[in-house]
Short mmCIF file of C-alpha atoms and ligand atoms in Angstrom, two decimals:
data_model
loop_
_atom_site.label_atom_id
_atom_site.label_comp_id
_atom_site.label_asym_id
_atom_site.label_seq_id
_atom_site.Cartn_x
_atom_site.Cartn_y
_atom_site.Cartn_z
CA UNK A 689 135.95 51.86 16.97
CA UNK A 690 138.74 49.13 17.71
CA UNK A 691 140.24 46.94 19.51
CA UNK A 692 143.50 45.42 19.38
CA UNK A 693 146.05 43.27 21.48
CA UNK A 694 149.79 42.17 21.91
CA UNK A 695 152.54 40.94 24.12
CA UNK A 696 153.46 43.82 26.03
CA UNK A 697 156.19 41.60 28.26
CA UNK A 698 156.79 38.51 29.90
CA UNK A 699 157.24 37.62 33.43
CA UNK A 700 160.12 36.16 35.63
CA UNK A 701 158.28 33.17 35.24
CA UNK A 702 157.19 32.88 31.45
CA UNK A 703 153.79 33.80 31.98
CA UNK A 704 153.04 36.62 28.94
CA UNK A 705 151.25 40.28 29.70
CA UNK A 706 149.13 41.45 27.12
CA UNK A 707 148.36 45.09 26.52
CA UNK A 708 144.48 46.38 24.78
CA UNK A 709 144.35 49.56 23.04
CA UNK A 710 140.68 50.37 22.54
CA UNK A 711 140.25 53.38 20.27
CA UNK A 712 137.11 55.54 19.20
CA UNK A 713 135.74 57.20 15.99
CA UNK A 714 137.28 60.93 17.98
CA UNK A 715 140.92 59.43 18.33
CA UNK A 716 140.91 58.64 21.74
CA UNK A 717 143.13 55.75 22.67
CA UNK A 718 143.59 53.62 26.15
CA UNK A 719 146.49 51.05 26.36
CA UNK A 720 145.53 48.32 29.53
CA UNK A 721 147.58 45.44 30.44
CA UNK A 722 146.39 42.08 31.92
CA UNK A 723 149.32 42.73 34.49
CA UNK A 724 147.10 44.55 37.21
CA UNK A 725 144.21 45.52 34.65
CA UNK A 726 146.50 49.02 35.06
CA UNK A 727 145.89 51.59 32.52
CA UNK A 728 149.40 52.12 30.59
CA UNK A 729 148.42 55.37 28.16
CA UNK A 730 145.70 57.40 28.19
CA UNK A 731 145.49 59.85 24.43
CA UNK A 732 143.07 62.56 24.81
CA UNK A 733 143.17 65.84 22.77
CA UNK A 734 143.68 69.61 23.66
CA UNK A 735 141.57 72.23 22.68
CA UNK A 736 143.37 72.43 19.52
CA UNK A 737 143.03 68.76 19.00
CA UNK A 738 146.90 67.79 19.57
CA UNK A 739 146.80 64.39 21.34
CA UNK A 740 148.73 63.52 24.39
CA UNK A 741 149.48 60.85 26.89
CA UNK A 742 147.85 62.13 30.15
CA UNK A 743 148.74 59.34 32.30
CA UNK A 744 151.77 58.21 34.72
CA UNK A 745 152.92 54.84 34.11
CA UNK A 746 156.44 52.90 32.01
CA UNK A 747 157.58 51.85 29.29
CA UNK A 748 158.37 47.93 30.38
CA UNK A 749 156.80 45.51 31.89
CA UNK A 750 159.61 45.14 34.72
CA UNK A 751 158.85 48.75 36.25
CA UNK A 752 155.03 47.43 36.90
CA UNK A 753 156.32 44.49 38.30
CA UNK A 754 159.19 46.26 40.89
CA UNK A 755 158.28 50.05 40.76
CA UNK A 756 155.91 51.31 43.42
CA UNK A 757 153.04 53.69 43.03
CA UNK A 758 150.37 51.32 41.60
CA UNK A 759 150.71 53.39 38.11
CA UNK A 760 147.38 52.84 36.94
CA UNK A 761 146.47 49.66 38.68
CA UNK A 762 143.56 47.86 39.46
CA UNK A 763 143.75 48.13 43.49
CA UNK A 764 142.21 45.13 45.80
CA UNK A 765 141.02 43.58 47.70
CA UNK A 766 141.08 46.73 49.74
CA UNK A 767 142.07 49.87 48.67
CA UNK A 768 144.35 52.77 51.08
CA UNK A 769 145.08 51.29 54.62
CA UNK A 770 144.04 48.76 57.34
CA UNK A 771 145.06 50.31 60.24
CA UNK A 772 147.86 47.82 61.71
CA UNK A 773 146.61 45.06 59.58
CA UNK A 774 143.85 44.06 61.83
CA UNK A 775 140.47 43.85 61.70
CA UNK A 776 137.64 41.53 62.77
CA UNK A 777 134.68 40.48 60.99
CA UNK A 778 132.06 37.96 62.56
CA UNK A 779 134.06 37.28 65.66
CA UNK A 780 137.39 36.49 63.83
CA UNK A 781 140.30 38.45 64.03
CA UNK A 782 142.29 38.97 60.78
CA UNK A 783 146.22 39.79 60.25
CA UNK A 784 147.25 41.19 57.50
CA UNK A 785 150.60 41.74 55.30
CA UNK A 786 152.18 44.96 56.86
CA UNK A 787 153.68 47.23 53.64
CA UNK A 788 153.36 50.83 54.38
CA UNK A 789 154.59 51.59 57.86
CA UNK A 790 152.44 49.50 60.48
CA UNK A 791 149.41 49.32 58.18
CA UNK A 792 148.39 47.52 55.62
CA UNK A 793 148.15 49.07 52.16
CA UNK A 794 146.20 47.92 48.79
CA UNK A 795 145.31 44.26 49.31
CA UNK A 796 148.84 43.62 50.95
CA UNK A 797 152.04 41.86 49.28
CA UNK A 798 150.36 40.79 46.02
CA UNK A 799 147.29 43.02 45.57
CA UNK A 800 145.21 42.99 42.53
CA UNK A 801 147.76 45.66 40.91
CA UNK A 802 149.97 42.37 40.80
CA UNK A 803 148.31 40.30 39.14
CA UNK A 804 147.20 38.79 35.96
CA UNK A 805 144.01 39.11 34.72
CA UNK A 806 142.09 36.80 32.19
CA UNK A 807 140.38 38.46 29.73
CA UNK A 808 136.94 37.12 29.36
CA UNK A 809 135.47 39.65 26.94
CA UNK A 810 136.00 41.89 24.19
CA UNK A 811 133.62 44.05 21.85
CA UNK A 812 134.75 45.98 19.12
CA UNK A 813 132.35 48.41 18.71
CA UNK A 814 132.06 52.10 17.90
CA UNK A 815 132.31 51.86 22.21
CA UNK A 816 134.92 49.43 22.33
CA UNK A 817 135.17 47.25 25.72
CA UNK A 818 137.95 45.09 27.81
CA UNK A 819 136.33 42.90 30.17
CA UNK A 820 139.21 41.24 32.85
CA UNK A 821 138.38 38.79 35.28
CA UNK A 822 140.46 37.69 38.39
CA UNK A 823 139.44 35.03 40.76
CA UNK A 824 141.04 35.35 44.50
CA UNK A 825 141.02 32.80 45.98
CA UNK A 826 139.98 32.33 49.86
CA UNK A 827 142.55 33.67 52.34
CA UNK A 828 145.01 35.22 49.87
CA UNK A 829 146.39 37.49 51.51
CA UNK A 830 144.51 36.63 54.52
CA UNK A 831 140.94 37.93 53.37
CA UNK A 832 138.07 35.45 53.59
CA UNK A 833 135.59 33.43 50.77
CA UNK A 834 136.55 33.32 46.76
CA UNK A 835 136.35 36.88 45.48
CA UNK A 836 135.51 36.58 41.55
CA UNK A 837 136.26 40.14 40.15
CA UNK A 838 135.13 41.63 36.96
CA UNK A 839 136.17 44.52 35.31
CA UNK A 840 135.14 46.19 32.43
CA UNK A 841 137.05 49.44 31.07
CA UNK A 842 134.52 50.98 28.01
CA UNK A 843 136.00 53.53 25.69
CA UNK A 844 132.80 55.46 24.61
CA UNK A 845 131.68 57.67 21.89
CA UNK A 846 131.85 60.42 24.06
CA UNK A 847 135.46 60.21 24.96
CA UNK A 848 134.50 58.56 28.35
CA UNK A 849 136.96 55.82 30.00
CA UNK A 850 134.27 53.88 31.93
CA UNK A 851 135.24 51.38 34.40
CA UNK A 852 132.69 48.81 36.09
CA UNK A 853 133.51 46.38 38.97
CA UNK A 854 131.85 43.63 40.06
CA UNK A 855 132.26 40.99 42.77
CA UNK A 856 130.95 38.52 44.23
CA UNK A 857 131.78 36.10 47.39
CA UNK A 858 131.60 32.72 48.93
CA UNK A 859 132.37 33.53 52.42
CA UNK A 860 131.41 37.48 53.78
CA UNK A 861 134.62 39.51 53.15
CA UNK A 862 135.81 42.97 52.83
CA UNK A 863 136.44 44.70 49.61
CA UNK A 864 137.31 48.05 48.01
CA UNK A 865 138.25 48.02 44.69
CA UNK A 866 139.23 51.16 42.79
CA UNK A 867 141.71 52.12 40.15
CA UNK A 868 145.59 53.95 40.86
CA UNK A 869 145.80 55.66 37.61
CA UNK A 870 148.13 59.28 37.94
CA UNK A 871 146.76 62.01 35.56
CA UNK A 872 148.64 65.26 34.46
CA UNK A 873 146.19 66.69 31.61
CA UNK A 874 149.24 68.94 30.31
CA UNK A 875 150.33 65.77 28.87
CA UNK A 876 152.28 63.07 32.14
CA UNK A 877 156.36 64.27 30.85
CA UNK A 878 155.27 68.05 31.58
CA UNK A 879 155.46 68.61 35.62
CA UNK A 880 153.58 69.85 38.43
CA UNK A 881 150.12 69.18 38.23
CA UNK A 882 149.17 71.92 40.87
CA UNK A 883 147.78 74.51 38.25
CA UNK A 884 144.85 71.82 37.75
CA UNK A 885 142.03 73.11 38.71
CA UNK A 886 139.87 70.54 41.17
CA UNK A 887 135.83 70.86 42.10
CA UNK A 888 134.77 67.80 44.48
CA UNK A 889 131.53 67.33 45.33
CA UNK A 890 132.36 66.58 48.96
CA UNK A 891 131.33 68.60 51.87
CA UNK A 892 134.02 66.37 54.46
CA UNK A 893 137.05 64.57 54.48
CA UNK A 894 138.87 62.18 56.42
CA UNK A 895 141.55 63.70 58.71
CA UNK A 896 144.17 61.04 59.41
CA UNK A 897 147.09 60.31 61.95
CA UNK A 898 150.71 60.39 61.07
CA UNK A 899 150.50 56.90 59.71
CA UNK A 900 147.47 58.03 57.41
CA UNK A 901 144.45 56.08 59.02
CA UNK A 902 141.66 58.35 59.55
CA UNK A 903 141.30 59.51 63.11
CA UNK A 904 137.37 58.88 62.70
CA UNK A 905 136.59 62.21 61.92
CA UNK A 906 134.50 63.51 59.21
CA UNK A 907 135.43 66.99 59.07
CA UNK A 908 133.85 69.93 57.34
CA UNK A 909 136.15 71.26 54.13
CA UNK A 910 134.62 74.59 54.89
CA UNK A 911 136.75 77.20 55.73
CA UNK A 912 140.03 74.77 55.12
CA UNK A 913 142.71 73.82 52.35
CA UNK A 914 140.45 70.94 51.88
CA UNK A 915 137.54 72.92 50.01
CA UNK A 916 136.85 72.01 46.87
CA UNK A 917 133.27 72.63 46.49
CA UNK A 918 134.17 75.48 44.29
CA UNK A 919 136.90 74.92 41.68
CA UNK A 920 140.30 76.13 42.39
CA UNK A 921 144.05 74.99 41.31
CA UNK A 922 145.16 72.33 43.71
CA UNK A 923 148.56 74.17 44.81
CA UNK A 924 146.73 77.15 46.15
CA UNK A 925 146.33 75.87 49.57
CA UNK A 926 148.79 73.19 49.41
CA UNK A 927 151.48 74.87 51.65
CA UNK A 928 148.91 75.58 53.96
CA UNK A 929 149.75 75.95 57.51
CA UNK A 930 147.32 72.83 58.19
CA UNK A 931 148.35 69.81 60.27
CA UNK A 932 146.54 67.44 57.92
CA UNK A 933 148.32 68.23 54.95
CA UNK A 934 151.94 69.06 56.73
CA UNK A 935 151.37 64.86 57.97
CA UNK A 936 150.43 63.65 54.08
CA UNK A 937 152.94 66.08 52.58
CA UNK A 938 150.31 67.72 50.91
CA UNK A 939 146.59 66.06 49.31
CA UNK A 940 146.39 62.00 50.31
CA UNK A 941 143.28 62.21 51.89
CA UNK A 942 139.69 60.20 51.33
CA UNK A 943 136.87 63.32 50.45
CA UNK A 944 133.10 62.13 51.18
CA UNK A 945 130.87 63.23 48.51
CA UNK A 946 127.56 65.04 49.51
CA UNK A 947 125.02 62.73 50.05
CA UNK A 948 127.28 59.51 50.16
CA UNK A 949 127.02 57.18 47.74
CA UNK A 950 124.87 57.12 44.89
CA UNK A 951 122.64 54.19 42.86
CA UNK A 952 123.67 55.77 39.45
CA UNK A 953 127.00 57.37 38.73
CA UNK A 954 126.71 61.41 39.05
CA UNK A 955 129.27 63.94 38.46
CA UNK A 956 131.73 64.56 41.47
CA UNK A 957 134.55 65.89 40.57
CA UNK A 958 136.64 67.76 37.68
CA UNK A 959 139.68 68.41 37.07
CA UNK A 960 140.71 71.26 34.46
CA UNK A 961 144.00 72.11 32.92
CA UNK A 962 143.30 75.76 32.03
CA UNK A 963 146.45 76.00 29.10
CA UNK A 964 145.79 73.09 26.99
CA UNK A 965 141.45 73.10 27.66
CA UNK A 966 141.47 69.43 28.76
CA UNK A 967 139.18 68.63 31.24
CA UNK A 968 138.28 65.34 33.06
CA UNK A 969 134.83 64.89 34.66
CA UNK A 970 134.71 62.13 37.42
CA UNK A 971 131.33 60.30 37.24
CA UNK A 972 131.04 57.72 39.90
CA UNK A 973 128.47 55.77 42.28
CA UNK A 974 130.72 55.36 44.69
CA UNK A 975 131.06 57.41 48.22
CA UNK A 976 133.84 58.73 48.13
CA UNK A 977 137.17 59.59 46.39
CA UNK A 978 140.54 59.09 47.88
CA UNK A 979 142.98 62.24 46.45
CA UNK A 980 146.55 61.95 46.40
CA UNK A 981 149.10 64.55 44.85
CA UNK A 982 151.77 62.17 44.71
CA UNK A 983 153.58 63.04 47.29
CA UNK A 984 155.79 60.04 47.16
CA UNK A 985 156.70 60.40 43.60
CA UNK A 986 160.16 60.09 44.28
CA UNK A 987 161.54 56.75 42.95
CA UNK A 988 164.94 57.00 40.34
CA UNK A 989 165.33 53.49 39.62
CA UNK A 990 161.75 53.34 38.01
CA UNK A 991 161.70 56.47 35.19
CA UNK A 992 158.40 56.92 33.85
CA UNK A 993 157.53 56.43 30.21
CA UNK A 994 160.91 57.97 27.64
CA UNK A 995 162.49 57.77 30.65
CA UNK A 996 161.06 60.96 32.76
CA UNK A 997 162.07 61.41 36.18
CA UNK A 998 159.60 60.67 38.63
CA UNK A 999 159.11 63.97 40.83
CA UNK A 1000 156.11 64.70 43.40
CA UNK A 1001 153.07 66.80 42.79
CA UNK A 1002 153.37 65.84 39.15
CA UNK A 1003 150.11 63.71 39.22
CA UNK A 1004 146.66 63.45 40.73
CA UNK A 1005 144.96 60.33 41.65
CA UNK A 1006 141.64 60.70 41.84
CA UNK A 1007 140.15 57.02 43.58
CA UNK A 1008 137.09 56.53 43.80
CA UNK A 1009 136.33 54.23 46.72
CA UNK A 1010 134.90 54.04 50.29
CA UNK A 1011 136.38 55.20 53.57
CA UNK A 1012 139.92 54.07 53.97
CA UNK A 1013 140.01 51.50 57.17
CA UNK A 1014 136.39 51.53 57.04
CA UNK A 1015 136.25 48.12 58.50
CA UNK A 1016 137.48 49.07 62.04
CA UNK A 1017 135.47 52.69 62.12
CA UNK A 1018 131.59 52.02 63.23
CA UNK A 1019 130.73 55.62 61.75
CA UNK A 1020 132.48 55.01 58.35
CA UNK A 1021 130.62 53.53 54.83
CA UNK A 1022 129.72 49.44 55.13
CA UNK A 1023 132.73 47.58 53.11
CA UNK A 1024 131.51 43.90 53.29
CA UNK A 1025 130.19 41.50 51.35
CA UNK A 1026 128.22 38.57 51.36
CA UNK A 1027 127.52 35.69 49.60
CA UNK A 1028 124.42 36.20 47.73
CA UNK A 1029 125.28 40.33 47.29
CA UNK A 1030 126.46 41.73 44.24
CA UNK A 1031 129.44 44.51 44.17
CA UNK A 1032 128.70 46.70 41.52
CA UNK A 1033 130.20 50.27 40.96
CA UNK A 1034 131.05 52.13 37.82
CA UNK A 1035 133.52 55.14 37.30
CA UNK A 1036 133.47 57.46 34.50
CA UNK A 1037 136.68 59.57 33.18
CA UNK A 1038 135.25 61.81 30.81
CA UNK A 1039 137.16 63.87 28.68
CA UNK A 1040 136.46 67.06 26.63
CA UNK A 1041 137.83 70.83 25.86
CA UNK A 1042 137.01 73.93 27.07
C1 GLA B 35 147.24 55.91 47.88
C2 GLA B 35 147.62 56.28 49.26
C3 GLA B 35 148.92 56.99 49.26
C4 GLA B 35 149.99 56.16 48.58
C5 GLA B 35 149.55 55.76 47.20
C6 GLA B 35 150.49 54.80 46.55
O1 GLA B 35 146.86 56.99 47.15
O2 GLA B 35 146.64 57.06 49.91
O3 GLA B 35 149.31 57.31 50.57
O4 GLA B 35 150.25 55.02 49.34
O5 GLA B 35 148.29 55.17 47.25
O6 GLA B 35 151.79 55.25 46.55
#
């Protein structure tokens, strides 16, 4: 129905961050900033039409520039880990920024989620549309060839957030784009989001070591915390006596959907807040989805929005992506590119009541 911008905040270094709110004919409303393409409000009603913010995220530009968590960042080049940082690709051995332990997490010092993106098209329609564009240039932060990176977040009729990504290279390179945004469907200043209710469409997961690179393992969810093929609330087998989830402190783990990935996006997961009716259906063509309680959501210095306290468990990321570390596991999904290919995967939020 609309779109409109401003200055949401400026930068150490002048440079101004603009934030999009795209709204539809049903009173749906996204807020995005250039600053990471991250998604800074999500408005979605309950089942008795009462609006409310569903996402994690601040108030100020400053907390997306020093807070952690990626609140509802665009992540690249490579989204989760690199196992030590290292990995080789035609004969050439790569080193990468080490951030999380010995690994190397989300595209390094200055992934995607930091910075700004130019914003190369807008349509105000009744589905209004952002479309940011980044070019990365070859070997920032060590990865090979000119990435150009397009996103496109769509706000449509049908109270769907659709986001599309598309890349393309000079050089062959690695890539795994997907987007960090936290959801808590009672509204993100309520608390634990383990009365959600989760279905995944994903028969195995990745099992990881203490450091959180997969072992290599695609193990079956049946018969373990980690089944989701039939909907239940995510804290029922959270405390699980389970060595996998005792090592993540609880859900941060990549779940491969039936089937692997798909040419059009399909339904793979939902997640359902019983109380209030909302429910978010995950349509995506990717292969898998990366889901994290966060467990880590422990940061004072960076309140979220009016100033509530970060606390774990209070969100779900649901990233849609390939296999973490892909890049040094033969068995795992292909995460190159090459010049001449065309990276192109969409995910679908879609919101309704029920
Ligand atoms: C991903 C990872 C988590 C954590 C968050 C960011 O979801 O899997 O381990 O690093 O990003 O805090």
């Amino acid at each position: 129905m609309s779109i409109s911008h401003k200055l949401f905040g400026t930068l150490p270094d002048g440079r101004g961050v603009d934030v999009y709110t795209l709204r539809n004919a049903s009173g749906v409303k996204v807020r995005i900033l250039t600053y990471g393409g991250a998604i800074q409000q999500l408005y979605i009603p309950d089942r008795k039409g009462c609006f409310c913010d569903v996402l994690g995220g601040y108030d100020c530009l400053d907390s997306y520039v020093r807070g952690d968590g990626y609140q509802g960042a665009l992540i690249g080049r490579v989204g989760n880990r690199i196992a030590k940082g290292t990995f080789t690709l035609d004969g050439k051995e790569y080193r990468m920024f080490i951030n999380n332990g010995p690994n190397h997490l989300h595209g390094g010092e200055f992934g995607f989620n930091a910075k700004i993106f130019d914003v190369v098209a807008t349509e105000d329609t009744d589905t209004p549309s952002l479309s940011l564009r980044y070019v990365s240039p070859d070997g920032e932060e060590q990865y090979p060839g000119t990435l150009t990176v397009t996103v496109t977040y769509t706000l449509t009729a049908e109270n769907g957030l659709r986001i599309r990504y598309v890349a393309t290279t000079d050089k062959k390179t690695i890539l795994n784009l997907t987007n960090h945004s936290y959801f808590n469907l009672a509204g993100y200043a309520t608390g634990s989001v383990l009365d959600h209710e989760l279905y995944l469409d994903a028969d195995t997961y990745l099992p990881t070591d203490t450091s959180l690179i997969p072992t290599g393992e695609l193990r079956p969810v049946a018969n373990t915390p980690f089944d989701f093929t039939v909907a239940k609330p995510i804290g029922q087998d959270i405390e699980a006596d389970n060595a996998d989830l005792t090592i993540a402190g609880g859900y941060d783990h990549c779940f491969n959907f039936r089937g692997g990935a798909s040419h059009e996006p399909v339904l793979r997961a939902t997640l359902y807040h019983r109380e209030s009716g909302r429910k978010m259906d995950v349509y995506t063509n990717q292969p898998c989805v990366q889901v994290y309680t966060g467990n880590f959501l422990t940061n004072e210095e960076f309140p979220f929005k009016g100033n509530f306290a970060q606390r774990p468990r209070s969100f779900v990321c649901l990233e849609t992506q390939h296999m973490p570390d892909s890049i040094n596991h033969e068995n795992f999904t292909d995460c190159t590119l090459s010049p001449g290919e065309v990276y192109d995967y969409t995910t679908e939020y879609r919101f309704s009541v029920e």
